[in-house]
Short mmCIF file of C-alpha atoms in Angstrom, two decimals:
data_model
loop_
_atom_site.label_atom_id
_atom_site.label_comp_id
_atom_site.label_asym_id
_atom_site.label_seq_id
_atom_site.Cartn_x
_atom_site.Cartn_y
_atom_site.Cartn_z
CA UNK A 1 20.78 112.85 40.07
CA UNK A 2 20.14 109.60 41.88
CA UNK A 3 22.70 107.17 43.47
CA UNK A 4 21.94 104.72 40.48
CA UNK A 5 24.30 107.01 38.36
CA UNK A 6 27.29 106.29 40.17
CA UNK A 7 29.39 103.11 39.40
CA UNK A 8 28.42 99.82 41.47
CA UNK A 9 30.44 99.64 44.78
CA UNK A 10 32.41 96.47 45.69
CA UNK A 11 30.63 93.77 47.83
CA UNK A 12 30.48 94.54 51.49
CA UNK A 13 29.55 90.84 52.08
CA UNK A 14 32.95 89.28 51.19
CA UNK A 15 35.19 89.89 53.94
CA UNK A 16 37.53 87.03 52.77
CA UNK A 17 38.19 89.33 49.55
CA UNK A 18 38.92 92.41 51.20
CA UNK A 19 41.40 90.49 53.64
CA UNK A 20 43.33 88.94 50.56
CA UNK A 21 43.27 92.58 49.02
CA UNK A 22 44.58 94.12 52.25
CA UNK A 23 47.38 91.50 52.40
CA UNK A 24 48.14 92.16 48.64
CA UNK A 25 48.43 95.84 49.16
CA UNK A 26 50.51 95.89 52.41
CA UNK A 27 52.82 93.21 50.70
CA UNK A 28 53.34 95.68 47.84
CA UNK A 29 54.14 98.68 50.35
CA UNK A 30 50.82 100.63 49.13
CA UNK A 31 51.09 102.42 52.37
CA UNK A 32 51.24 106.11 53.30
CA UNK A 33 54.99 105.57 53.91
CA UNK A 34 55.57 103.61 50.81
CA UNK A 35 53.91 106.13 48.78
CA UNK A 36 55.83 108.81 50.22
CA UNK A 37 59.10 106.89 49.35
CA UNK A 38 57.84 106.25 45.87
CA UNK A 39 56.50 109.38 44.73
CA UNK A 40 58.79 111.82 46.92
CA UNK A 41 57.52 114.80 48.98
CA UNK A 42 56.26 116.97 46.14
CA UNK A 43 54.46 114.34 44.21
CA UNK A 44 52.91 112.96 47.22
CA UNK A 45 51.54 116.37 48.32
CA UNK A 46 50.11 117.22 44.99
CA UNK A 47 48.17 113.92 45.17
CA UNK A 48 46.34 115.28 48.38
CA UNK A 49 45.57 118.49 46.39
CA UNK A 50 43.96 116.03 43.77
CA UNK A 51 46.90 116.82 41.39
CA UNK A 52 47.92 113.65 39.45
CA UNK A 53 50.45 114.80 36.82
CA UNK A 54 53.77 114.52 39.33
CA UNK A 55 52.43 111.18 40.59
CA UNK A 56 51.77 109.83 36.90
CA UNK A 57 55.26 110.91 35.92
CA UNK A 58 56.57 109.05 39.22
CA UNK A 59 54.82 105.64 38.26
CA UNK A 60 55.93 105.01 34.70
CA UNK A 61 57.58 101.86 35.76
CA UNK A 62 56.06 98.26 36.27
CA UNK A 63 56.82 97.52 39.87
CA UNK A 64 53.90 96.12 42.14
CA UNK A 65 53.56 99.54 43.88
CA UNK A 66 53.53 101.54 40.58
CA UNK A 67 50.70 99.38 39.36
CA UNK A 68 48.70 99.68 42.35
CA UNK A 69 49.10 103.53 42.52
CA UNK A 70 48.20 103.94 38.61
CA UNK A 71 45.07 101.53 39.21
CA UNK A 72 43.77 102.63 42.74
CA UNK A 73 44.79 106.31 42.87
CA UNK A 74 45.14 107.53 39.40
CA UNK A 75 42.28 105.36 37.83
CA UNK A 76 44.33 104.27 35.10
CA UNK A 77 43.50 101.08 33.30
CA UNK A 78 46.24 98.28 33.77
CA UNK A 79 46.81 95.17 31.92
CA UNK A 80 45.08 92.22 33.41
CA UNK A 81 48.40 90.05 33.58
CA UNK A 82 50.36 92.88 35.16
CA UNK A 83 47.85 93.36 37.97
CA UNK A 84 47.51 89.33 38.42
CA UNK A 85 51.20 89.66 39.44
CA UNK A 86 50.25 91.73 42.43
CA UNK A 87 46.41 91.23 43.43
CA UNK A 88 44.17 88.09 43.65
CA UNK A 89 42.55 89.55 40.63
CA UNK A 90 39.70 87.10 39.84
CA UNK A 91 38.73 87.52 43.25
CA UNK A 92 38.85 91.31 43.12
CA UNK A 93 36.95 91.19 39.80
CA UNK A 94 34.17 88.69 41.28
CA UNK A 95 33.62 90.98 44.52
CA UNK A 96 33.69 94.05 42.32
CA UNK A 97 36.92 95.86 43.62
CA UNK A 98 37.93 95.88 39.92
CA UNK A 99 36.10 95.91 36.61
CA UNK A 100 37.15 94.64 33.30
CA UNK A 101 38.07 97.17 30.59
CA UNK A 102 37.88 95.80 27.04
CA UNK A 103 39.54 92.31 26.45
CA UNK A 104 42.82 92.69 28.70
CA UNK A 105 42.71 95.59 31.09
CA UNK A 106 41.15 96.19 34.37
CA UNK A 107 40.32 99.42 36.27
CA UNK A 108 39.28 99.99 39.93
CA UNK A 109 35.79 100.58 40.81
CA UNK A 110 36.57 102.94 43.64
CA UNK A 111 39.40 104.95 44.89
CA UNK A 112 41.41 103.27 47.68
CA UNK A 113 43.73 105.83 49.60
CA UNK A 114 46.42 104.64 52.16
CA UNK A 115 46.22 106.25 55.60
CA UNK A 116 48.42 106.27 58.66
CA UNK A 117 46.54 105.45 61.79
CA UNK A 118 47.75 107.42 64.96
CA UNK A 119 49.85 104.52 66.07
CA UNK A 120 51.45 103.46 62.80
CA UNK A 121 48.56 101.42 61.69
CA UNK A 122 48.30 101.02 57.73
CA UNK A 123 44.77 101.67 56.97
CA UNK A 124 42.83 102.22 53.69
CA UNK A 125 40.01 104.82 53.02
CA UNK A 126 37.46 103.95 50.06
CA UNK A 127 35.80 106.71 48.24
CA UNK A 128 34.34 107.41 44.92
CA UNK A 129 36.40 107.54 42.09
CA UNK A 130 38.07 110.85 41.78
CA UNK A 131 36.92 111.82 45.30
CA UNK A 132 39.70 110.69 47.65
CA UNK A 133 40.28 114.19 48.73
CA UNK A 134 37.55 115.98 50.74
CA UNK A 135 36.02 118.64 48.40
CA UNK A 136 34.56 117.13 45.08
CA UNK A 137 35.89 119.84 43.08
CA UNK A 138 33.29 119.45 40.53
CA UNK A 139 32.62 115.63 41.13
CA UNK A 140 29.93 116.26 43.58
CA UNK A 141 28.03 118.72 41.07
CA UNK A 142 27.48 115.82 38.77
CA UNK A 143 25.99 113.58 41.33
CA UNK A 144 24.82 114.29 44.90
CA UNK A 145 25.35 110.79 46.22
CA UNK A 146 29.10 111.02 45.89
CA UNK A 147 31.14 109.76 48.58
CA UNK A 148 34.36 111.76 49.32
CA UNK A 149 37.31 110.54 50.94
CA UNK A 150 39.66 112.20 53.48
CA UNK A 151 40.03 115.92 53.50
CA UNK A 152 41.13 118.60 56.28
CA UNK A 153 37.82 118.83 57.89
CA UNK A 154 37.99 114.96 58.59
CA UNK A 155 41.70 114.87 59.80
CA UNK A 156 41.03 118.00 62.07
CA UNK A 157 38.14 116.15 63.69
CA UNK A 158 39.98 113.05 64.22
CA UNK A 159 42.81 115.13 65.78
CA UNK A 160 40.70 116.76 68.32
CA UNK A 161 38.52 113.87 69.55
CA UNK A 162 39.20 112.77 72.88
CA UNK A 163 40.70 109.08 72.80
CA UNK A 164 40.18 107.58 75.95
CA UNK A 165 38.74 103.64 76.22
CA UNK A 166 35.01 103.86 75.75
CA UNK A 167 32.16 101.18 75.75
CA UNK A 168 30.09 102.94 72.69
CA UNK A 169 31.04 105.55 70.21
CA UNK A 170 28.66 107.04 67.70
CA UNK A 171 29.87 108.40 64.15
CA UNK A 172 27.14 110.59 62.96
CA UNK A 173 27.28 111.31 59.27
CA UNK A 174 30.11 108.96 58.72
CA UNK A 175 30.84 109.46 54.91
CA UNK A 176 33.77 107.27 53.99
CA UNK A 177 34.10 105.87 57.73
CA UNK A 178 37.29 107.77 58.77
CA UNK A 179 35.82 108.70 62.20
CA UNK A 180 34.29 105.31 62.74
CA UNK A 181 37.86 103.84 61.94
CA UNK A 182 39.62 106.07 64.47
CA UNK A 183 36.72 105.29 67.07
CA UNK A 184 37.27 101.39 66.69
CA UNK A 185 40.65 101.64 68.04
CA UNK A 186 39.25 102.49 71.56
CA UNK A 187 35.56 101.92 71.55
CA UNK A 188 33.98 98.54 72.32
CA UNK A 189 31.07 99.13 70.01
CA UNK A 190 30.85 101.67 67.12
CA UNK A 191 27.75 102.88 65.47
CA UNK A 192 27.99 104.69 62.04
CA UNK A 193 24.93 106.62 60.68
CA UNK A 194 24.55 108.39 57.51
CA UNK A 195 21.72 109.81 55.37
CA UNK A 196 23.20 108.27 52.30
CA UNK A 197 23.17 104.53 52.09
CA UNK A 198 26.12 104.67 49.78
CA UNK A 199 28.14 106.25 52.40
CA UNK A 200 27.24 103.24 54.87
CA UNK A 201 28.41 100.79 52.27
CA UNK A 202 31.46 102.52 51.54
CA UNK A 203 32.19 102.60 55.55
CA UNK A 204 31.62 99.23 55.76
CA UNK A 205 34.44 98.84 52.80
CA UNK A 206 36.75 101.23 54.61
CA UNK A 207 36.68 99.14 57.95
CA UNK A 208 37.04 95.76 56.34
CA UNK A 209 39.98 96.86 54.16
CA UNK A 210 41.62 98.38 57.19
CA UNK A 211 41.30 95.31 59.32
CA UNK A 212 39.12 96.96 61.89
CA UNK A 213 35.83 95.51 63.42
CA UNK A 214 32.69 96.18 61.57
CA UNK A 215 30.36 98.80 62.69
CA UNK A 216 26.84 99.08 63.40
CA UNK A 217 25.61 100.79 60.29
CA UNK A 218 22.26 102.70 60.31
CA UNK A 219 20.58 104.87 57.56
CA UNK A 220 18.81 108.02 58.47
CA UNK A 221 19.31 111.76 59.19
CA UNK A 222 21.09 113.13 62.44
CA UNK A 223 19.88 111.09 65.46
CA UNK A 224 16.68 109.58 63.72
CA UNK A 225 18.49 106.09 63.35
CA UNK A 226 19.26 106.18 67.19
CA UNK A 227 16.68 104.95 69.67
CA UNK A 228 15.24 107.29 72.20
CA UNK A 229 17.21 105.26 75.16
CA UNK A 230 20.48 104.94 73.47
CA UNK A 231 23.22 106.67 74.79
CA UNK A 232 26.91 106.98 73.93
CA UNK A 233 30.34 107.57 75.86
CA UNK A 234 31.69 109.42 72.55
CA UNK A 235 29.76 111.03 69.65
CA UNK A 236 31.70 112.58 66.79
CA UNK A 237 30.35 114.23 63.64
CA UNK A 238 31.76 116.04 60.41
CA UNK A 239 28.28 116.88 59.47
CA UNK A 240 26.92 118.45 56.29
CA UNK A 241 27.70 121.96 57.89
CA UNK A 242 27.48 124.17 54.91
CA UNK A 243 25.32 127.13 55.16
CA UNK A 244 23.69 127.30 51.75
CA UNK A 245 20.64 128.14 49.71
CA UNK A 246 19.87 124.69 48.62
CA UNK A 247 20.38 120.94 49.63
CA UNK A 248 21.88 120.05 46.38
CA UNK A 249 25.14 118.05 47.56
CA UNK A 250 24.54 115.66 50.11
CA UNK A 251 28.00 115.50 51.54
CA UNK A 252 28.03 118.99 52.56
CA UNK A 253 24.59 120.86 52.43
CA UNK A 254 22.55 120.01 55.35
CA UNK A 255 19.22 120.65 53.84
CA UNK A 256 17.92 123.17 56.77
CA UNK A 257 17.95 126.95 56.78
CA UNK A 258 20.91 128.82 58.01
CA UNK A 259 22.99 126.97 60.75
CA UNK A 260 19.99 125.16 62.09
CA UNK A 261 21.35 121.82 61.16
CA UNK A 262 24.56 122.43 63.33
CA UNK A 263 22.38 123.98 66.00
CA UNK A 264 19.88 121.05 66.16
CA UNK A 265 22.81 118.59 66.00
CA UNK A 266 24.32 120.04 69.06
CA UNK A 267 21.13 120.61 71.07
CA UNK A 268 20.06 116.92 70.50
CA UNK A 269 23.29 115.62 71.52
CA UNK A 270 22.91 116.22 75.20
CA UNK A 271 20.31 113.49 75.98
CA UNK A 272 22.47 110.95 73.94
CA UNK A 273 25.49 111.11 76.03
CA UNK A 274 26.41 109.07 79.08
CA UNK A 275 27.46 110.79 82.35
CA UNK A 276 31.01 112.29 81.54
CA UNK A 277 30.70 111.44 77.88
CA UNK A 278 31.99 113.64 75.06
CA UNK A 279 30.27 114.98 71.86
CA UNK A 280 32.86 116.51 69.39
CA UNK A 281 31.69 118.12 66.01
CA UNK A 282 32.92 120.62 63.37
CA UNK A 283 30.35 123.16 62.68
CA UNK A 284 29.57 126.71 60.70
CA UNK A 285 27.59 129.34 62.38
CA UNK A 286 26.13 132.43 61.28
CA UNK A 287 27.44 135.96 62.35
CA UNK A 288 24.03 137.88 62.41
CA UNK A 289 23.66 141.53 62.35
CA UNK A 290 22.72 142.93 65.94
CA UNK A 291 23.52 139.57 67.53
CA UNK A 292 26.61 138.55 69.35
CA UNK A 293 27.94 135.37 67.88
CA UNK A 294 29.17 133.99 71.34
CA UNK A 295 25.80 134.24 72.69
CA UNK A 296 24.36 132.70 69.83
CA UNK A 297 26.49 129.70 70.20
CA UNK A 298 25.94 129.57 74.02
CA UNK A 299 22.10 129.26 73.28
CA UNK A 300 22.94 126.00 71.39
CA UNK A 301 24.57 124.14 74.62
CA UNK A 302 22.13 121.69 75.82
CA UNK A 303 21.28 121.57 79.72
CA UNK A 304 23.59 119.49 81.70
CA UNK A 305 26.71 119.74 79.51
CA UNK A 306 29.90 121.71 79.86
CA UNK A 307 31.12 123.20 76.47
CA UNK A 308 34.34 124.33 74.97
CA UNK A 309 33.57 125.97 71.45
CA UNK A 310 36.32 127.34 69.48
CA UNK A 311 35.87 129.65 66.36
CA UNK A 312 38.89 128.95 64.08
CA UNK A 313 37.96 131.19 60.99
CA UNK A 314 35.32 133.74 59.81
CA UNK A 315 34.74 134.52 56.25
CA UNK A 316 32.70 137.27 54.87
CA UNK A 317 29.64 136.02 53.05
CA UNK A 318 31.33 136.68 49.71
CA UNK A 319 34.40 134.70 50.76
CA UNK A 320 32.19 131.95 52.02
CA UNK A 321 29.97 131.81 48.87
CA UNK A 322 32.98 131.64 46.38
CA UNK A 323 34.74 128.94 48.67
CA UNK A 324 31.71 126.24 48.26
CA UNK A 325 30.93 127.52 44.45
CA UNK A 326 34.34 126.52 43.73
CA UNK A 327 34.28 123.39 45.94
CA UNK A 328 31.18 122.27 43.57
CA UNK A 329 32.99 123.16 40.41
CA UNK A 330 30.46 126.03 39.62
CA UNK A 331 33.24 128.34 38.78
CA UNK A 332 33.74 126.41 35.66
CA UNK A 333 30.18 126.33 34.59
CA UNK A 334 28.25 128.65 32.48
CA UNK A 335 28.99 132.39 33.56
CA UNK A 336 25.31 133.08 33.72
CA UNK A 337 24.75 130.17 35.59
CA UNK A 338 27.47 130.83 38.08
CA UNK A 339 26.18 134.46 38.66
CA UNK A 340 22.66 133.13 39.28
CA UNK A 341 24.06 130.46 41.77
CA UNK A 342 26.07 133.22 43.52
CA UNK A 343 23.12 135.59 43.73
CA UNK A 344 21.12 132.91 45.43
CA UNK A 345 23.78 132.69 48.14
CA UNK A 346 24.02 136.41 48.59
CA UNK A 347 20.14 136.58 48.70
CA UNK A 348 19.96 133.88 51.32
CA UNK A 349 22.58 135.76 53.59
CA UNK A 350 20.84 139.18 53.10
CA UNK A 351 17.38 137.77 53.95
CA UNK A 352 19.00 136.41 57.26
CA UNK A 353 21.18 139.47 58.00
CA UNK A 354 24.10 137.40 57.95
CA UNK A 355 27.49 139.53 57.60
CA UNK A 356 30.06 136.50 57.88
CA UNK A 357 30.18 132.70 58.65
CA UNK A 358 32.42 131.21 61.60
CA UNK A 359 34.01 127.86 61.43
CA UNK A 360 35.41 125.72 64.26
CA UNK A 361 34.72 123.18 66.83
CA UNK A 362 32.31 122.32 69.40
CA UNK A 363 33.04 120.00 72.31
CA UNK A 364 30.27 119.10 74.73
CA UNK A 365 30.67 117.02 77.81
CA UNK A 366 27.95 115.45 80.04
CA UNK A 367 28.24 116.66 83.74
CA UNK A 368 26.34 116.62 86.75
CA UNK A 369 27.45 120.08 87.86
CA UNK A 370 24.81 122.54 89.09
CA UNK A 371 26.50 125.31 86.90
CA UNK A 372 28.04 123.81 83.77
CA UNK A 373 30.77 125.71 82.37
CA UNK A 374 30.55 127.21 78.77
CA UNK A 375 33.59 128.41 77.08
CA UNK A 376 33.42 130.23 73.68
CA UNK A 377 36.33 131.88 72.25
CA UNK A 378 38.25 132.69 68.96
CA UNK A 379 41.72 131.18 68.24
CA UNK A 380 42.70 131.51 64.80
CA UNK A 381 46.28 130.63 65.71
CA UNK A 382 48.32 127.65 65.17
CA UNK A 383 47.92 124.71 67.28
CA UNK A 384 49.29 121.29 67.57
CA UNK A 385 47.65 118.23 66.69
CA UNK A 386 46.51 115.81 67.83
CA UNK A 387 44.73 117.84 70.35
CA UNK A 388 42.53 115.20 71.85
CA UNK A 389 44.42 114.95 75.13
CA UNK A 390 44.51 118.69 75.47
CA UNK A 391 40.67 118.70 75.06
CA UNK A 392 40.25 116.13 77.90
CA UNK A 393 42.98 118.05 80.11
CA UNK A 394 40.58 121.33 79.65
CA UNK A 395 37.54 119.70 81.10
CA UNK A 396 39.59 118.06 83.73
CA UNK A 397 40.78 121.66 84.62
CA UNK A 398 37.20 122.76 84.44
CA UNK A 399 36.22 120.30 86.99
CA UNK A 400 39.22 121.15 89.37
CA UNK A 401 38.58 125.09 89.36
CA UNK A 402 34.64 124.36 89.94
CA UNK A 403 35.35 122.41 92.94
CA UNK A 404 38.24 124.59 94.34
CA UNK A 405 37.47 127.80 96.35
CA UNK A 406 40.31 130.37 96.72
CA UNK A 407 41.43 128.74 100.15
CA UNK A 408 41.97 125.43 98.60
CA UNK A 409 43.62 127.06 95.56
CA UNK A 410 46.22 128.55 97.86
CA UNK A 411 46.74 125.18 99.66
CA UNK A 412 47.08 123.38 96.31
CA UNK A 413 50.29 122.45 94.59
CA UNK A 414 51.19 123.24 90.82
CA UNK A 415 53.35 122.36 88.03
CA UNK A 416 54.18 124.48 85.06
CA UNK A 417 53.04 122.74 82.01
CA UNK A 418 55.50 121.05 79.36
CA UNK A 419 57.26 123.60 77.04
CA UNK A 420 56.20 126.93 78.46
CA UNK A 421 58.64 129.74 77.78
CA UNK A 422 58.65 133.13 79.07
CA UNK A 423 59.17 136.23 77.02
CA UNK A 424 59.86 139.98 78.12
CA UNK A 425 58.62 142.67 75.96
CA UNK A 426 59.78 146.30 76.18
CA UNK A 427 62.04 148.90 74.40
CA UNK A 428 65.90 147.82 74.03
CA UNK A 429 67.79 148.96 76.90
CA UNK A 430 64.81 149.35 79.22
CA UNK A 431 65.61 148.44 82.77
CA UNK A 432 62.21 146.72 83.19
CA UNK A 433 60.11 145.15 80.59
CA UNK A 434 56.71 146.31 79.57
CA UNK A 435 54.96 143.21 80.26
CA UNK A 436 55.82 139.53 80.55
CA UNK A 437 54.22 136.85 78.23
CA UNK A 438 53.94 133.24 79.01
CA UNK A 439 53.90 131.05 75.76
CA UNK A 440 53.07 127.38 75.28
CA UNK A 441 54.58 125.37 72.58
CA UNK A 442 52.31 122.41 72.96
CA UNK A 443 48.43 122.00 72.49
CA UNK A 444 46.68 125.14 71.85
CA UNK A 445 49.91 127.03 71.92
CA UNK A 446 48.37 129.86 74.01
CA UNK A 447 50.23 133.10 75.08
CA UNK A 448 49.02 135.05 78.02
CA UNK A 449 50.23 138.29 79.71
CA UNK A 450 51.31 138.33 83.37
CA UNK A 451 52.68 140.47 85.90
CA UNK A 452 55.94 139.90 87.69
CA UNK A 453 54.33 138.18 90.56
CA UNK A 454 52.33 135.89 88.14
CA UNK A 455 55.58 134.99 86.05
CA UNK A 456 57.56 134.56 89.46
CA UNK A 457 54.82 132.14 90.49
CA UNK A 458 54.85 130.14 87.34
CA UNK A 459 58.50 129.91 87.24
CA UNK A 460 58.82 128.20 90.70
CA UNK A 461 55.79 125.85 90.40
CA UNK A 462 57.40 122.36 90.67
CA UNK A 463 54.86 120.78 92.77
CA UNK A 464 56.69 120.89 95.78
CA UNK A 465 55.60 123.93 97.57
CA UNK A 466 51.79 125.14 98.27
CA UNK A 467 50.64 128.31 96.13
CA UNK A 468 50.26 129.99 99.57
CA UNK A 469 53.98 129.29 100.56
CA UNK A 470 55.16 130.31 96.97
CA UNK A 471 53.27 133.71 97.42
CA UNK A 472 54.58 134.37 100.84
CA UNK A 473 58.13 133.99 99.67
CA UNK A 474 57.52 136.57 96.78
CA UNK A 475 55.94 138.71 99.01
CA UNK A 476 59.17 138.82 101.12
CA UNK A 477 61.15 139.24 97.96
CA UNK A 478 59.28 142.28 96.63
CA UNK A 479 58.60 143.75 99.86
CA UNK A 480 54.79 143.34 99.97
CA UNK A 481 52.30 142.42 102.46
CA UNK A 482 51.75 138.73 102.18
CA UNK A 483 48.19 138.95 103.17
CA UNK A 484 47.17 141.25 100.25
CA UNK A 485 49.29 139.34 97.92
CA UNK A 486 47.39 136.04 98.76
CA UNK A 487 44.10 138.14 98.43
CA UNK A 488 44.76 139.52 94.86
CA UNK A 489 46.62 136.73 93.15
CA UNK A 490 44.25 133.68 93.14
CA UNK A 491 42.32 135.17 90.03
CA UNK A 492 45.60 135.06 87.99
CA UNK A 493 46.29 131.51 89.23
CA UNK A 494 42.62 130.46 88.08
CA UNK A 495 43.50 132.05 84.69
CA UNK A 496 46.80 130.06 84.30
CA UNK A 497 45.06 126.79 85.26
CA UNK A 498 42.42 127.63 83.19
CA UNK A 499 44.42 128.19 80.03
CA UNK A 500 46.72 125.25 80.71
CA UNK A 501 49.98 127.01 81.76
CA UNK A 502 49.72 125.18 85.22
CA UNK A 503 48.53 121.92 86.29
CA UNK A 504 47.23 121.00 89.61
CA UNK A 505 49.46 118.25 91.40
CA UNK A 506 47.22 115.41 92.92
#
């Protein structure tokens, strides 16, 4: 089905109306905080799951905020006179934000979802009606050009993105514009691309309604709209990464076989980065019979780039197929049709010898180092978002360790990272623990086993004494040869630095 079956979008050439609409929304407290106060936590959380009944019950009054919630979030027709008390209704009708229903009611043409920025900004994410939450739940199956709003993948990518000031940022596959909106806070120039022209139009609306600068919007697949000599300090993408047997749904199906779209995106990003620039993606990858999944991902990393790849989740092929069949609403279709679609997914995986599918993050950083660092790991445990600063710090530590030999390491000074605790594990009543664990309560929230020397070393790292001086003191306490201790400990110090338990002090 073509985009023409979708309702017309508001005009993107009326910034004056968008500004007036924004002022009216803010004046009525149509914000993330305002919604939470009006609806209460349970109904607010239900709305994020596309469950509207609790919100309908909470908006039976006629306050301005209740009117806006019913109009833009619950897609209910509202009397014209009631809306006129809250919004510049005639201007919104003329610019296409609203449409007339019958003689005396109006309805929204798009979903407008309040979204709180990282520094308390009041933003608004525009999407197609009924699609404010990522994952169409059946909407997408009726029209492949649909533009979704903010889902868990969108907020995950926004949270892990490095947020240093940059000259130029690229949001590849922008969708409703959430990543472009975040990038506009710290990038002088933002370029946003998408294969779907409706998505580019929607991004323009999101930026205008959020009071953000306009982006350079370009239509096309992957890096096609980008000139060969264009480079960026930051590239972000929440691509259509779903590994499926067809390209039925534009918002999620990449149209290439297997995980080729994600691989191509990663491999082509290296030439588009400035020195020191970051490219950050969400991705799916295949676990293929007889092939190490980590080696598969290492082969994707372009030359001249450091990489940090984190696998957050793995699903077997049946779980994976069922997840995305439900996403498209196929589980509510004719049982024979559902079974045929399910079979097609399993046939595809069987032909490619795929046993499971991984999901996670890929971060590249352009480097001039002779030997780039590539870290591929599995980390399904809880983390603390936003993680962008932890991602930047990871690559800073890569630089430090790459440039520091053992002699310089022992001459260096270190500080224990914030909110690291020590746990001793052993049988009750035992004189000595079986092992000691250091655990982070920030960022990646890692835990690592250390010996008594490692625990003692980390415990006294406050930046005042060099690593070598600390080890000499520990050697005296435990009655060990200080030369031998200096020889065997650098590997453990490197691990603690690499994983973020210790930070080098300049």
